[in-house]
mmCIF file of C-alpha atoms and ligand atoms in Angstrom:
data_model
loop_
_atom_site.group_PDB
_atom_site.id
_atom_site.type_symbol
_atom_site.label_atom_id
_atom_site.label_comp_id
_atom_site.label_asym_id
_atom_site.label_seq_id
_atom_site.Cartn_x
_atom_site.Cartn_y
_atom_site.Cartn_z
ATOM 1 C CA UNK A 88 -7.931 0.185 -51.042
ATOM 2 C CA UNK A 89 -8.750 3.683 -52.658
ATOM 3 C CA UNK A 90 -6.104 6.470 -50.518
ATOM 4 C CA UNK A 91 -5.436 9.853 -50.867
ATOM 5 C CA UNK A 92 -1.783 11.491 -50.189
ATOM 6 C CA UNK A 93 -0.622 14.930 -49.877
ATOM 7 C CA UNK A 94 1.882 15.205 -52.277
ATOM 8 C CA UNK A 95 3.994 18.899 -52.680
ATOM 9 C CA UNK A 96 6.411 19.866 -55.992
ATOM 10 C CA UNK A 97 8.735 21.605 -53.540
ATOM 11 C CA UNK A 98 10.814 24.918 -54.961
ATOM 12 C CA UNK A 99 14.151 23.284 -55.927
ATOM 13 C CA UNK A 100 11.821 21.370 -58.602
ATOM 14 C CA UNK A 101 9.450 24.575 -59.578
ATOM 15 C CA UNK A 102 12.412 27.013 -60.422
ATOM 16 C CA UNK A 103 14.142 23.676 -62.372
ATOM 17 C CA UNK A 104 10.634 23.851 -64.607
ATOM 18 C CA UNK A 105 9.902 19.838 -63.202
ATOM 19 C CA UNK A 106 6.221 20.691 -62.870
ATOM 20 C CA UNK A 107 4.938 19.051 -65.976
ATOM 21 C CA UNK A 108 7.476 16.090 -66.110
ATOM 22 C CA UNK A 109 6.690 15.057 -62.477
ATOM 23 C CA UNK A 110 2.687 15.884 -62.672
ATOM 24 C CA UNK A 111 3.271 13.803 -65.535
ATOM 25 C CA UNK A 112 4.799 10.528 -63.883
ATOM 26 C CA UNK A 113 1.987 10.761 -61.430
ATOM 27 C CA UNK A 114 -1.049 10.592 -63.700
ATOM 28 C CA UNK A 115 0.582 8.096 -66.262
ATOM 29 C CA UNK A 116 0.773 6.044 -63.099
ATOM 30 C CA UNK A 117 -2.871 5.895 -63.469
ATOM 31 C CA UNK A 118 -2.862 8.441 -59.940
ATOM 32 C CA UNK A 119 -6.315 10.852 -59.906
ATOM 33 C CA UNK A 120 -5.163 14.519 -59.084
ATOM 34 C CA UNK A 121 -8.134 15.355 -56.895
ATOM 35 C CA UNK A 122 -7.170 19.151 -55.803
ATOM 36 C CA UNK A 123 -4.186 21.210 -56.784
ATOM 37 C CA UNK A 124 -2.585 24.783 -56.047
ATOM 38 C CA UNK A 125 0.621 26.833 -56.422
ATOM 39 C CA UNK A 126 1.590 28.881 -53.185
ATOM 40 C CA UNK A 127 4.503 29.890 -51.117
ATOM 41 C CA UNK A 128 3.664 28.404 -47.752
ATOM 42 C CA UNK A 129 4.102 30.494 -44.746
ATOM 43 C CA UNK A 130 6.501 29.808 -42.240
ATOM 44 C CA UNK A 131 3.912 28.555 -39.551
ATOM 45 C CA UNK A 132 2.775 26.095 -42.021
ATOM 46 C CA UNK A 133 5.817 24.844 -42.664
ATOM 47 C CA UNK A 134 6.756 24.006 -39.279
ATOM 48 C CA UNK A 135 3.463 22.446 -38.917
ATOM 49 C CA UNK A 136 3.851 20.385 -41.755
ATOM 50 C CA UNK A 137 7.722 18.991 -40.782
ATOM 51 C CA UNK A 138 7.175 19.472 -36.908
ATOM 52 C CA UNK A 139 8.200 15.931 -36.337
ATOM 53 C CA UNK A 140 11.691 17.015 -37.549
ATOM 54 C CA UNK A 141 12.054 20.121 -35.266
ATOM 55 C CA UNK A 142 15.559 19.721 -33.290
ATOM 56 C CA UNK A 143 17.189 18.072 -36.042
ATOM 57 C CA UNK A 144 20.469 19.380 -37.702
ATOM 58 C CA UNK A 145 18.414 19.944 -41.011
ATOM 59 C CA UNK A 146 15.122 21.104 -39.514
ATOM 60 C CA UNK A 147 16.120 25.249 -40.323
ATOM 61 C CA UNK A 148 17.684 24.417 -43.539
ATOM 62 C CA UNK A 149 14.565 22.584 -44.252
ATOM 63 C CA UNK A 150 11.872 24.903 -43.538
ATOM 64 C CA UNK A 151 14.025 28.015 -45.344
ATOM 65 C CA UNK A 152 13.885 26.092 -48.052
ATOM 66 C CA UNK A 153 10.885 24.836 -48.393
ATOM 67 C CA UNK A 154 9.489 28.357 -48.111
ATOM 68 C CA UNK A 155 12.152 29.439 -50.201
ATOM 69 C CA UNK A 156 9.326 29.896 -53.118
ATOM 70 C CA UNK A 157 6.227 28.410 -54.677
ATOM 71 C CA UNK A 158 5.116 24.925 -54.535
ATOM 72 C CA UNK A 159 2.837 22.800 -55.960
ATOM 73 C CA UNK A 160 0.506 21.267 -53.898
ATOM 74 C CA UNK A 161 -2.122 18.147 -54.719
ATOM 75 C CA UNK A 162 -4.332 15.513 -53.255
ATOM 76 C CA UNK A 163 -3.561 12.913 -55.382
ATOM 77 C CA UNK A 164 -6.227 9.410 -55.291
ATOM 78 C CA UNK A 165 -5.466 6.189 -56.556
ATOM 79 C CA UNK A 166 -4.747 2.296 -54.945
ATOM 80 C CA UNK A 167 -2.677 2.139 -52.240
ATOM 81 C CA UNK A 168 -1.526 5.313 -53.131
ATOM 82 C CA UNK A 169 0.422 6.228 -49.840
ATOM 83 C CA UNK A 170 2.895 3.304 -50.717
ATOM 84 C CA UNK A 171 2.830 3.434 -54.167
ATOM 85 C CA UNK A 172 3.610 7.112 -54.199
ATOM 86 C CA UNK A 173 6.394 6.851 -51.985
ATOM 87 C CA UNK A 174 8.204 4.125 -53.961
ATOM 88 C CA UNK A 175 7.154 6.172 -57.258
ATOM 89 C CA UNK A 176 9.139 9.403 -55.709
ATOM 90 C CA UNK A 177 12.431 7.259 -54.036
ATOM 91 C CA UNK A 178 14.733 7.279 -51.063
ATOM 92 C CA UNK A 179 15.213 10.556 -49.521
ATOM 93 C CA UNK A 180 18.729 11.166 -50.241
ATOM 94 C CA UNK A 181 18.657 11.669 -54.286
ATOM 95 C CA UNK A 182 21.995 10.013 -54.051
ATOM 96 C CA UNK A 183 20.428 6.658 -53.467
ATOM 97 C CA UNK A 184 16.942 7.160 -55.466
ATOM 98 C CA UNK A 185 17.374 4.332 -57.984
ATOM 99 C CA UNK A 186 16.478 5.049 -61.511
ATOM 100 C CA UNK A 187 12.920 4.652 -62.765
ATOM 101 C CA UNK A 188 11.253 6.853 -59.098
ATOM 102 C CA UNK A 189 11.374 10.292 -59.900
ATOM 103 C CA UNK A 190 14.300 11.404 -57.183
ATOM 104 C CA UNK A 191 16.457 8.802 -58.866
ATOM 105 C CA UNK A 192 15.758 10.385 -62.788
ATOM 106 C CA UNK A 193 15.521 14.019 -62.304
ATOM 107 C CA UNK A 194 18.311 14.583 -59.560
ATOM 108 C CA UNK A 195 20.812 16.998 -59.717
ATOM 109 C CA UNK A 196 24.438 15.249 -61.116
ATOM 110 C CA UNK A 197 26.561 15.793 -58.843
ATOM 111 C CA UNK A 198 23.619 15.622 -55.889
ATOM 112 C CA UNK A 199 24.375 18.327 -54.003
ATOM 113 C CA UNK A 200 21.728 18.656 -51.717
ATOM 114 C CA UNK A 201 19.517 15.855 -49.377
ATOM 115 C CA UNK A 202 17.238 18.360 -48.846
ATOM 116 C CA UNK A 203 16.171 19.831 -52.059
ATOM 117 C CA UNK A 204 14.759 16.285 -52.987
ATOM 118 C CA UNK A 205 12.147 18.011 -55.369
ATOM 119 C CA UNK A 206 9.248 16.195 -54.252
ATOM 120 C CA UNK A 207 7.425 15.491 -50.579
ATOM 121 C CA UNK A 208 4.912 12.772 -50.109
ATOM 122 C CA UNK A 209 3.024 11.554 -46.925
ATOM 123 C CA UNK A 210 4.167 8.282 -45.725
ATOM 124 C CA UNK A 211 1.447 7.256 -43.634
ATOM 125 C CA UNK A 212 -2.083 7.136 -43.097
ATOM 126 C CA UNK A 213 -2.045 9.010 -40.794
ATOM 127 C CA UNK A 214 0.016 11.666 -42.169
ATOM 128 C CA UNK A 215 -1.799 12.027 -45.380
ATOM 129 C CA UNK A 216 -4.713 12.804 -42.988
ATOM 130 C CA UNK A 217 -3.271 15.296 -40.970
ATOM 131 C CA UNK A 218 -1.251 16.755 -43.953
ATOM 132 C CA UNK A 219 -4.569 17.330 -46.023
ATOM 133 C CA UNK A 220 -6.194 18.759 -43.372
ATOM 134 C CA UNK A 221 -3.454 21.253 -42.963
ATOM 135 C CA UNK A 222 -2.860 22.165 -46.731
ATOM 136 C CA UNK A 223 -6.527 21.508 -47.894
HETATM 137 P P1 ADP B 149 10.839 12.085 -46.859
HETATM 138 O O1 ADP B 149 10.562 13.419 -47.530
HETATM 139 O O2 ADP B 149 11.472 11.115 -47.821
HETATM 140 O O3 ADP B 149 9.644 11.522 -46.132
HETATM 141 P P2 ADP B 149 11.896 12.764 -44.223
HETATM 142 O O4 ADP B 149 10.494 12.813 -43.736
HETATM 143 O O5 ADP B 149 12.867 11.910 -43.476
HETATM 144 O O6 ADP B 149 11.989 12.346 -45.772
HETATM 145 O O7 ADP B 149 12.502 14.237 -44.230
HETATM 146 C C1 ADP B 149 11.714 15.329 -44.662
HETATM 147 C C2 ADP B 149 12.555 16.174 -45.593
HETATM 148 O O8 ADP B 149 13.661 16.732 -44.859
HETATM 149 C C3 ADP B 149 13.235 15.415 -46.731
HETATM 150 O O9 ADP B 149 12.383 15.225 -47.848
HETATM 151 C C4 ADP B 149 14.391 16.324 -47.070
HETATM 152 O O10 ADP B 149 13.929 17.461 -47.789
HETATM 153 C C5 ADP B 149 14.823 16.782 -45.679
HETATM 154 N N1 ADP B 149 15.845 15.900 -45.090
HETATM 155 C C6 ADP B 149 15.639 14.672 -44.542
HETATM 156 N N2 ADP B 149 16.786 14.129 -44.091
HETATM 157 C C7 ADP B 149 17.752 15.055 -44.333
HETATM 158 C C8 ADP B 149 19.170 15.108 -44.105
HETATM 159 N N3 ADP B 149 19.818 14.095 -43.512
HETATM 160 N N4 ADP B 149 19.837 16.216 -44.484
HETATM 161 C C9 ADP B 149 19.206 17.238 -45.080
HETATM 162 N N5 ADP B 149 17.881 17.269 -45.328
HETATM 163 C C10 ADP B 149 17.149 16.189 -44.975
HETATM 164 MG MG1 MG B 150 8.638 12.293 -44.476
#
C-alpha cells in the first residue's frame, strides 16, 4: 500500500552537513519526497510532536535539542513506507543501529548521545497522520 511518513533531519545531522547524504539514502530507496522545508521548530511544536514522551528522564533534553536549530522536514511517499522507513533509519540508540540503516553508518564513533540520533521518523499510521497534520 502507497503511505506517507513524516520524516525530520533533526539538528545534530544539519550542523554535521548529513542533509544531502541522508536525502540521498531516501530517494535511492526509490522513496517520493512529496513536501519539504528547513525551520527551527518552536517549542510548542515540539512538545506536540514528542508529547507521548513528556515525564520521561529524556523528555527536556529532547525537546532542547531538537529545537536546538534547523531541521529538515519532509513528507516522504513510497510502499509501505512507515515500515520501510523505520528499518531504513535503525534502532534508536545509534549504538545498536546495524550497518547499512542510516543511524548505524553515519553515527558518531564513540556514540555519545541516544538522543541526537540524526533522523526522526513516524512509526505508525497513525502517527504519520497526526505528525503531518502538525508539521504540514
Ligand atoms: P524513535 O525516534 O526511534 O521513534 P522514540 O520515539 O522512542 O524513538 O524516542 C523519540 C526520540 O527521543 C529518539 O529519537 C531520541 O532522540 C530520544 N530518545 C529516545 N530514547 C532515549 C533515551 N533513552 N535517552 C535519550 N534520548 C532518547
Ligand atoms: Mg518515535
Amino acid at each position: 500500500m502507497i503511505e506517507q511518513s513524516l520524516v525530520i533531519i533533526k539538528p545534530d545531522a544539519v550542523r554535521r552537513k548529513l542533509i544531502g547524504m541522508i536525502l540521498n539514502r531516501f530517494e535511492t530507496e526509490g522513496l517520493l519526497i512529496k513536501k519539504l522545508k528547513m525551520i527551527q521548530i518552536p517549542r510548542e511544536l515540539a512538545e506536540k510532536h514528542y508529547a507521548e514522551h513528556e515525564g520521561k528522564d529524556f523528555y527536556p533534553n529532547l525537546i532542547k535539542f531538537i529545537t536546538s536549530g534547523n531541521v529538515v522536514v519532509m513528507i516522504l511517499e513510497g510502499e509501505n513506507a512507515i515500515s520501510f522507513i523505520r528499518e531504513l533509519v535503525g534502532a534508536t540508540n545509534p549504538a545498536e543501529a546495524e550497518k547499512g540503516t542510516i543511524r548505524g553508518d553515519f553515527k558518531e564513533q564513540p556514540v555519545k548521545s541516544v538522543t541526537e540520533n540524526m533522523v526522526h521518523a513516524s512509526d505508525s499510521k497513525s502517527s504519520a497522520r497526526r505528525e503531518i497534520e502538525l508539521f504540514f
